[in-house]
XYZ file of C-alpha atoms in Angstrom:
442
model
C -41.807 -13.094 -5.035
C -39.610 -16.025 -6.113
C -41.196 -16.282 -9.580
C -40.267 -12.703 -10.449
C -36.724 -13.176 -9.158
C -36.299 -16.374 -11.196
C -37.510 -14.555 -14.330
C -35.131 -11.640 -13.703
C -32.159 -13.966 -13.178
C -33.040 -15.977 -16.312
C -33.403 -12.820 -18.429
C -30.133 -11.368 -17.166
C -28.133 -14.545 -17.723
C -29.672 -15.207 -21.133
C -28.279 -11.916 -22.448
C -24.570 -11.681 -21.503
C -24.576 -7.944 -22.127
C -27.603 -7.467 -19.931
C -28.625 -3.845 -19.648
C -25.099 -2.532 -19.357
C -23.313 -0.757 -22.169
C -19.939 -1.300 -20.549
C -17.502 -3.279 -22.649
C -15.045 -5.838 -21.320
C -11.578 -4.400 -20.987
C -8.590 -6.136 -22.500
C -6.186 -7.369 -19.855
C -3.017 -5.921 -21.320
C 0.369 -4.973 -19.917
C 1.222 -1.615 -21.511
C 4.946 -1.011 -21.898
C 6.631 2.353 -21.500
C 9.184 3.368 -24.089
C 12.801 3.861 -23.010
C 12.400 7.561 -23.794
C 9.825 7.870 -21.017
C 12.382 7.669 -18.239
C 16.140 7.935 -17.761
C 18.660 6.427 -15.433
C 20.662 9.027 -13.574
C 23.262 6.648 -12.191
C 25.333 4.699 -14.709
C 26.457 2.182 -12.075
C 22.946 1.333 -10.837
C 20.574 -1.181 -12.322
C 17.136 0.264 -11.609
C 13.763 -0.460 -13.134
C 10.388 1.172 -13.126
C 7.576 -1.308 -12.568
C 4.210 -0.837 -10.936
C 0.864 -2.598 -10.896
C -2.636 -1.261 -10.409
C -5.976 -2.977 -9.955
C -8.839 -1.642 -12.048
C -12.150 -2.791 -10.538
C -13.964 -2.065 -13.765
C -17.396 -1.687 -12.181
C -19.209 -0.253 -9.190
C -19.168 -2.345 -6.031
C -22.617 -1.451 -4.765
C -25.870 0.392 -5.455
C -28.016 2.652 -3.345
C -31.753 2.350 -2.941
C -33.274 5.788 -3.495
C -36.009 7.173 -1.326
C -38.646 6.536 -3.962
C -37.707 2.832 -4.069
C -38.046 2.532 -0.313
C -41.338 4.391 -0.206
C -39.928 6.820 2.341
C -39.752 10.571 2.530
C -36.394 11.774 1.054
C -35.733 13.753 4.257
C -35.980 10.566 6.324
C -33.598 8.767 3.954
C -31.100 11.637 4.224
C -31.310 11.408 7.993
C -30.459 7.698 7.660
C -27.047 8.573 6.194
C -28.054 8.363 2.556
C -30.384 5.430 2.591
C -29.747 1.731 2.175
C -26.626 0.731 0.228
C -26.209 -2.866 -0.869
C -23.138 -4.547 -2.319
C -23.919 -6.140 -5.673
C -21.790 -9.176 -4.930
C -19.908 -10.150 -1.784
C -17.861 -12.517 -3.959
C -16.766 -9.621 -6.183
C -15.877 -7.450 -3.175
C -13.864 -10.309 -1.688
C -12.044 -10.909 -4.993
C -11.215 -7.221 -5.335
C -9.882 -7.045 -1.780
C -7.808 -10.170 -2.424
C -6.134 -8.560 -5.441
C -5.589 -5.300 -3.545
C -3.873 -7.321 -0.813
C -1.566 -8.923 -3.385
C -0.804 -5.489 -4.830
C 0.198 -4.183 -1.391
C 2.343 -7.270 -0.842
C 4.059 -6.640 -4.200
C 4.759 -3.015 -3.281
C 6.186 -3.894 0.118
C 8.256 -6.821 -1.110
C 9.797 -5.233 -4.206
C 9.324 -1.498 -4.592
C 10.533 1.829 -3.276
C 8.006 4.565 -3.956
C 8.760 8.208 -4.645
C 5.825 9.854 -6.399
C 5.262 9.227 -9.264
C 7.878 6.448 -9.570
C 8.202 2.958 -8.136
C 11.819 1.823 -8.259
C 12.883 -1.819 -8.251
C 16.490 -2.959 -7.899
C 17.806 -4.985 -10.825
C 18.819 -7.882 -8.575
C 15.153 -8.694 -7.877
C 13.471 -7.515 -11.084
C 12.886 -11.068 -12.377
C 11.192 -12.060 -9.123
C 9.094 -8.878 -9.247
C 7.971 -9.557 -12.821
C 7.092 -13.154 -11.911
C 5.054 -11.955 -8.922
C 3.218 -9.407 -11.072
C 2.360 -12.107 -13.610
C 1.100 -14.356 -10.813
C -1.273 -11.564 -9.762
C -2.577 -11.362 -13.345
C -3.185 -15.121 -13.341
C -4.962 -14.882 -9.995
C -7.155 -12.084 -11.372
C -8.067 -14.244 -14.380
C -9.009 -17.117 -12.065
C -11.115 -14.860 -9.848
C -12.900 -13.389 -12.864
C -13.761 -16.843 -14.146
C -15.120 -17.750 -10.734
C -17.351 -14.659 -10.788
C -18.654 -15.568 -14.247
C -19.297 -19.187 -13.234
C -21.337 -18.166 -10.187
C -23.045 -15.197 -11.822
C -26.618 -16.478 -11.563
C -26.208 -17.355 -7.873
C -24.775 -13.902 -7.096
C -27.626 -12.136 -8.886
C -30.240 -14.264 -7.149
C -28.655 -13.635 -3.721
C -28.645 -9.892 -4.391
C -32.306 -9.817 -5.393
C -33.481 -12.098 -2.556
C -31.757 -9.931 0.067
C -33.108 -6.818 -1.610
C -36.645 -8.200 -1.542
C -36.285 -8.991 2.163
C -35.142 -5.436 2.882
C -37.990 -3.930 0.869
C -40.557 -6.139 2.619
C -39.239 -4.882 5.961
C -39.359 -1.244 4.822
C -42.580 -1.114 2.792
C -44.524 -4.257 3.779
C -47.515 -5.108 1.637
C -46.508 -2.815 -1.225
C -46.242 -5.656 -3.755
C -46.327 -3.554 -6.912
C -43.759 -1.078 -5.630
C -41.451 -3.912 -4.515
C -41.746 -5.573 -7.932
C -40.820 -2.300 -9.650
C -37.829 -1.891 -7.346
C -36.636 -5.468 -8.023
C -36.882 -4.949 -11.799
C -35.010 -1.659 -11.536
C -32.163 -3.100 -9.453
C -31.923 -6.244 -11.557
C -31.101 -3.862 -14.402
C -28.603 -2.069 -12.156
C -26.791 -5.320 -11.364
C -23.611 -5.707 -13.494
C -23.880 -7.952 -16.543
C -21.858 -11.124 -17.130
C -19.718 -9.129 -19.552
C -19.082 -6.577 -16.812
C -17.808 -9.327 -14.538
C -15.688 -10.952 -17.243
C -14.023 -7.609 -17.981
C -13.557 -6.547 -14.367
C -10.580 -6.784 -12.009
C -7.924 -5.961 -14.577
C -4.305 -6.018 -13.421
C -2.478 -3.202 -15.220
C 1.290 -3.688 -15.275
C 3.282 -0.547 -16.048
C 6.723 -1.754 -17.134
C 9.189 -3.189 -16.549
C 11.276 -0.371 -18.005
C 15.000 -0.286 -17.392
C 16.211 3.198 -16.609
C 18.732 3.671 -19.396
C 21.908 5.651 -18.889
C 21.182 9.286 -19.663
C 24.908 9.875 -19.794
C 25.253 7.568 -22.813
C 22.118 8.943 -24.460
C 23.267 12.515 -24.039
C 26.741 11.622 -25.305
C 25.307 10.047 -28.461
C 23.210 13.138 -29.186
C 26.100 15.445 -28.331
C 28.337 13.556 -30.779
C 25.724 13.967 -33.525
C 25.420 17.649 -32.701
C 29.208 18.066 -32.832
C 29.375 16.391 -36.233
C 26.815 18.794 -37.642
C 28.596 21.750 -36.030
C 31.760 20.930 -38.007
C 29.989 21.561 -41.267
C 30.272 25.078 -42.625
C 26.931 24.989 -44.311
C 23.927 22.857 -43.431
C 21.233 21.675 -45.785
C 17.601 22.248 -44.844
C 17.341 18.606 -43.840
C 20.476 18.860 -41.653
C 19.135 22.003 -39.978
C 15.946 20.155 -39.172
C 17.968 17.245 -37.775
C 20.059 19.620 -35.651
C 16.900 21.121 -34.156
C 15.550 17.649 -33.385
C 18.823 16.681 -31.663
C 18.797 19.872 -29.595
C 15.219 19.178 -28.535
C 16.140 15.621 -27.507
C 19.066 16.920 -25.439
C 16.826 19.482 -23.741
C 14.156 16.854 -23.038
C 16.762 14.420 -21.689
C 18.134 17.041 -19.318
C 14.649 17.835 -18.013
C 13.994 14.135 -17.441
C 17.352 13.793 -15.737
C 16.428 16.478 -13.243
C 13.146 14.771 -12.385
C 14.636 11.306 -12.043
C 17.697 12.534 -10.147
C 15.463 14.199 -7.571
C 13.297 11.087 -7.272
C 16.331 8.810 -6.824
C 17.767 11.118 -4.177
C 14.414 11.334 -2.420
C 14.167 7.551 -2.493
C 17.482 7.292 -0.643
C 16.280 9.704 2.015
C 12.886 7.989 2.215
C 14.513 4.557 2.525
C 16.752 5.688 5.374
C 13.859 7.296 7.238
C 11.714 4.193 6.781
C 14.698 2.219 8.070
C 14.757 4.328 11.258
C 11.046 3.698 11.724
C 11.527 -0.057 11.349
C 14.377 0.102 13.870
C 11.995 1.827 16.278
C 9.565 -1.078 15.825
C 12.382 -3.525 16.607
C 13.359 -1.550 19.713
C 9.757 -1.656 20.939
C 9.314 -5.347 20.113
C 12.591 -6.535 21.619
C 12.056 -4.200 24.585
C 8.736 -5.900 25.326
C 10.656 -9.180 25.790
C 13.437 -8.266 28.235
C 14.054 -11.914 29.062
C 14.660 -12.737 25.388
C 11.500 -14.832 25.036
C 10.118 -14.101 21.586
C 6.709 -15.408 20.570
C 5.951 -16.899 17.155
C 4.116 -13.645 16.369
C 7.263 -11.702 17.274
C 9.370 -13.934 15.049
C 7.034 -13.481 12.099
C 6.968 -9.693 12.496
C 10.755 -9.500 12.872
C 11.262 -11.652 9.776
C 8.977 -9.338 7.786
C 10.851 -6.295 9.086
C 14.215 -7.770 8.090
C 12.920 -8.516 4.577
C 11.829 -4.909 4.146
C 15.144 -3.614 5.543
C 17.051 -5.805 3.080
C 15.090 -4.200 0.247
C 15.725 -0.684 1.594
C 19.406 -1.544 1.896
C 19.617 -2.092 -1.872
C 18.607 1.523 -2.408
C 20.549 3.063 0.481
C 23.690 1.249 1.731
C 23.649 3.356 4.929
C 21.101 0.885 6.266
C 23.524 -2.054 5.992
C 25.230 -1.618 9.366
C 21.903 -0.996 11.119
C 20.585 -4.270 9.723
C 23.731 -6.151 10.755
C 23.405 -4.935 14.349
C 19.689 -5.744 14.443
C 20.388 -9.303 13.290
C 23.078 -9.685 15.955
C 20.516 -8.832 18.627
C 18.028 -11.224 17.049
C 20.587 -14.045 17.136
C 21.121 -13.477 20.848
C 17.370 -13.472 21.499
C 17.007 -16.763 19.605
C 19.759 -18.527 21.569
C 17.818 -18.910 24.843
C 19.840 -16.199 26.619
C 19.730 -15.462 30.300
C 17.821 -12.276 31.182
C 21.189 -10.590 31.772
C 22.520 -11.602 28.337
C 19.312 -10.465 26.620
C 19.417 -7.107 28.399
C 23.092 -6.610 27.571
C 22.503 -7.277 23.865
C 19.455 -5.019 23.860
C 21.358 -2.180 25.562
C 24.211 -2.504 23.059
C 21.802 -2.284 20.129
C 19.990 0.699 21.674
C 23.264 2.561 22.252
C 24.323 1.894 18.655
C 21.052 3.294 17.275
C 21.148 6.295 19.616
C 24.613 7.176 18.358
C 23.780 6.593 14.684
C 20.538 8.583 14.748
C 21.833 11.556 16.730
C 21.748 13.964 13.799
C 19.036 12.171 11.819
C 15.814 13.945 10.908
C 12.445 12.846 9.564
C 9.356 11.135 10.952
C 11.059 7.740 11.186
C 14.069 9.126 13.028
C 11.778 10.992 15.410
C 9.866 7.800 16.144
C 13.117 5.952 16.827
C 14.365 8.642 19.193
C 11.058 8.558 21.086
C 11.262 4.756 21.333
C 14.822 4.983 22.659
C 13.853 7.579 25.269
C 10.873 5.495 26.305
C 13.060 2.369 26.513
C 15.531 4.198 28.782
C 12.760 5.497 31.042
C 11.233 2.024 31.216
C 14.595 0.447 32.031
C 15.209 2.962 34.802
C 11.804 2.338 36.399
C 12.248 -1.459 36.195
C 15.626 -1.157 37.937
C 14.133 0.958 40.725
C 11.207 -1.421 41.222
C 13.520 -4.440 41.352
C 15.599 -2.660 43.985
C 12.483 -1.864 45.998
C 11.482 -5.536 45.858
C 14.814 -6.489 47.441
C 14.940 -3.496 49.780
C 11.389 -2.377 50.610
C 10.936 1.371 51.055
C 7.324 2.606 51.190
C 8.266 6.256 50.893
C 10.484 5.672 47.828
C 7.795 3.471 46.239
C 5.110 6.146 46.794
C 7.420 8.735 45.264
C 8.089 6.498 42.244
C 4.379 5.728 41.760
C 3.474 9.411 41.925
C 6.366 10.471 39.708
C 8.093 8.494 36.926
C 5.728 5.517 37.025
C 2.647 7.747 36.794
C 4.247 9.677 33.928
C 5.044 6.574 31.910
C 1.542 5.160 32.491
C 0.047 8.482 31.376
C 2.265 8.467 28.297
C 1.195 4.945 27.409
C -2.484 5.778 27.956
C -2.192 8.857 25.748
C -0.355 6.925 23.055
C -3.006 4.209 23.018
C -5.784 6.820 22.934
C -4.037 8.652 20.084
C -3.571 5.410 18.174
C -7.267 4.604 18.568
C -8.173 8.113 17.407
C -5.914 7.878 14.357
C -7.128 4.345 13.595
C -10.736 5.546 13.627
C -9.863 8.415 11.260
C -7.989 6.001 8.969
C -10.994 3.685 8.916
C -13.267 6.597 8.032
C -10.895 7.666 5.250
C -10.700 4.118 3.891
C -14.494 3.828 3.963
C -14.848 7.122 2.091
C -12.197 6.118 -0.475
C -13.916 2.784 -1.068
C -17.271 4.496 -1.510
C -15.741 6.933 -3.993
C -14.074 4.077 -5.890
C -17.350 2.159 -5.843
C -19.231 5.155 -7.212
C -16.688 5.895 -9.920
C -15.410 2.413 -10.814
C -11.913 2.871 -12.295
C -8.572 2.279 -10.633
C -8.573 1.721 -6.898
C -6.242 3.974 -4.909
C -3.827 1.901 -2.825
C -1.303 3.503 -0.471
C 2.281 2.999 -1.372
C 5.303 2.040 0.676
């Protein structure tokens, strides 16, 4: 049915608005007023800045039972029928921007709902990165517009193939389905207004102390007067309302800042647990290029966390000391000594720590100790063979650690499967609703 498809593509591209009533969105960067948020610490230079990706249109469409010529019950049994992405290029572009958004969050922000905090020392870099994402979005949009006809044709050709497989010989019904889904396909205007990067900020968290003092001074001046005019009474009420509002904001921000410190420290413990596991997997100090890349990424994140919670500073220093040893071609003994020193330091520092990250670190430390003990026993048995002691070790500690590893891997696979299902559901919901895509924060 190539003639019909060609006519549908020509008709759709000839009218930029197509059959969609959706209007292109303006790619703006709305700014928050200073009154929206307050800085609770006069000696800290914090900013609020976040970015979101608004897809602007649905990602896919679903062929209904009537289009497939099947009984609705059969379609329901087939998990809702056949769903087809409008444009693989659009999906790829959206995922690319979502990846950049996640990179931005990890590189620059500390998240405590509903705020993303950025330290003043890196705010310029953060703003530059956000603007680069906007430029990338503009480039991707233009690419979608330029290849619009090809994307529409690909969609219709694949759809025709699927319909011919499902209802072969039903030419009239297939033609009706193609016309219907050509109308469903987003218009050129939809594509040109899609993938908007919404930048919220940057807003410097102004000193609430100074703001409150200024209002308090005004209030004190009015209080000195024996008699107030109607206008002055109105002004006094407005000042009192501002003071009350400022205090309420202070409470919210103060809690968020405090929570961010706690969250940063706990994330720091979790990253330390990752380092313990990674370094522990290389007892001879031989780090792969993959290890080096992961460690470098971990250090970058720890350096950001350190800006928001100085307690992490010493942990980072000790981690880098171990890394330096591992990079200097150490003997196995030197590598083990440095690793043990780092482990002992973390065990002491995290003794009274609480939280998911601290718990993960403590588990990693216990596992590392058990592993070290078993390795030592096996090495001794290699030098001094003892079948009875080996059998006892295999049936006891070695079996336990193997069981633990097996369970951990199985649990990770289970959780990964659930995460994949959740991500699939979230994507389907976002596709059905359009709008802003939910992206997990760091």
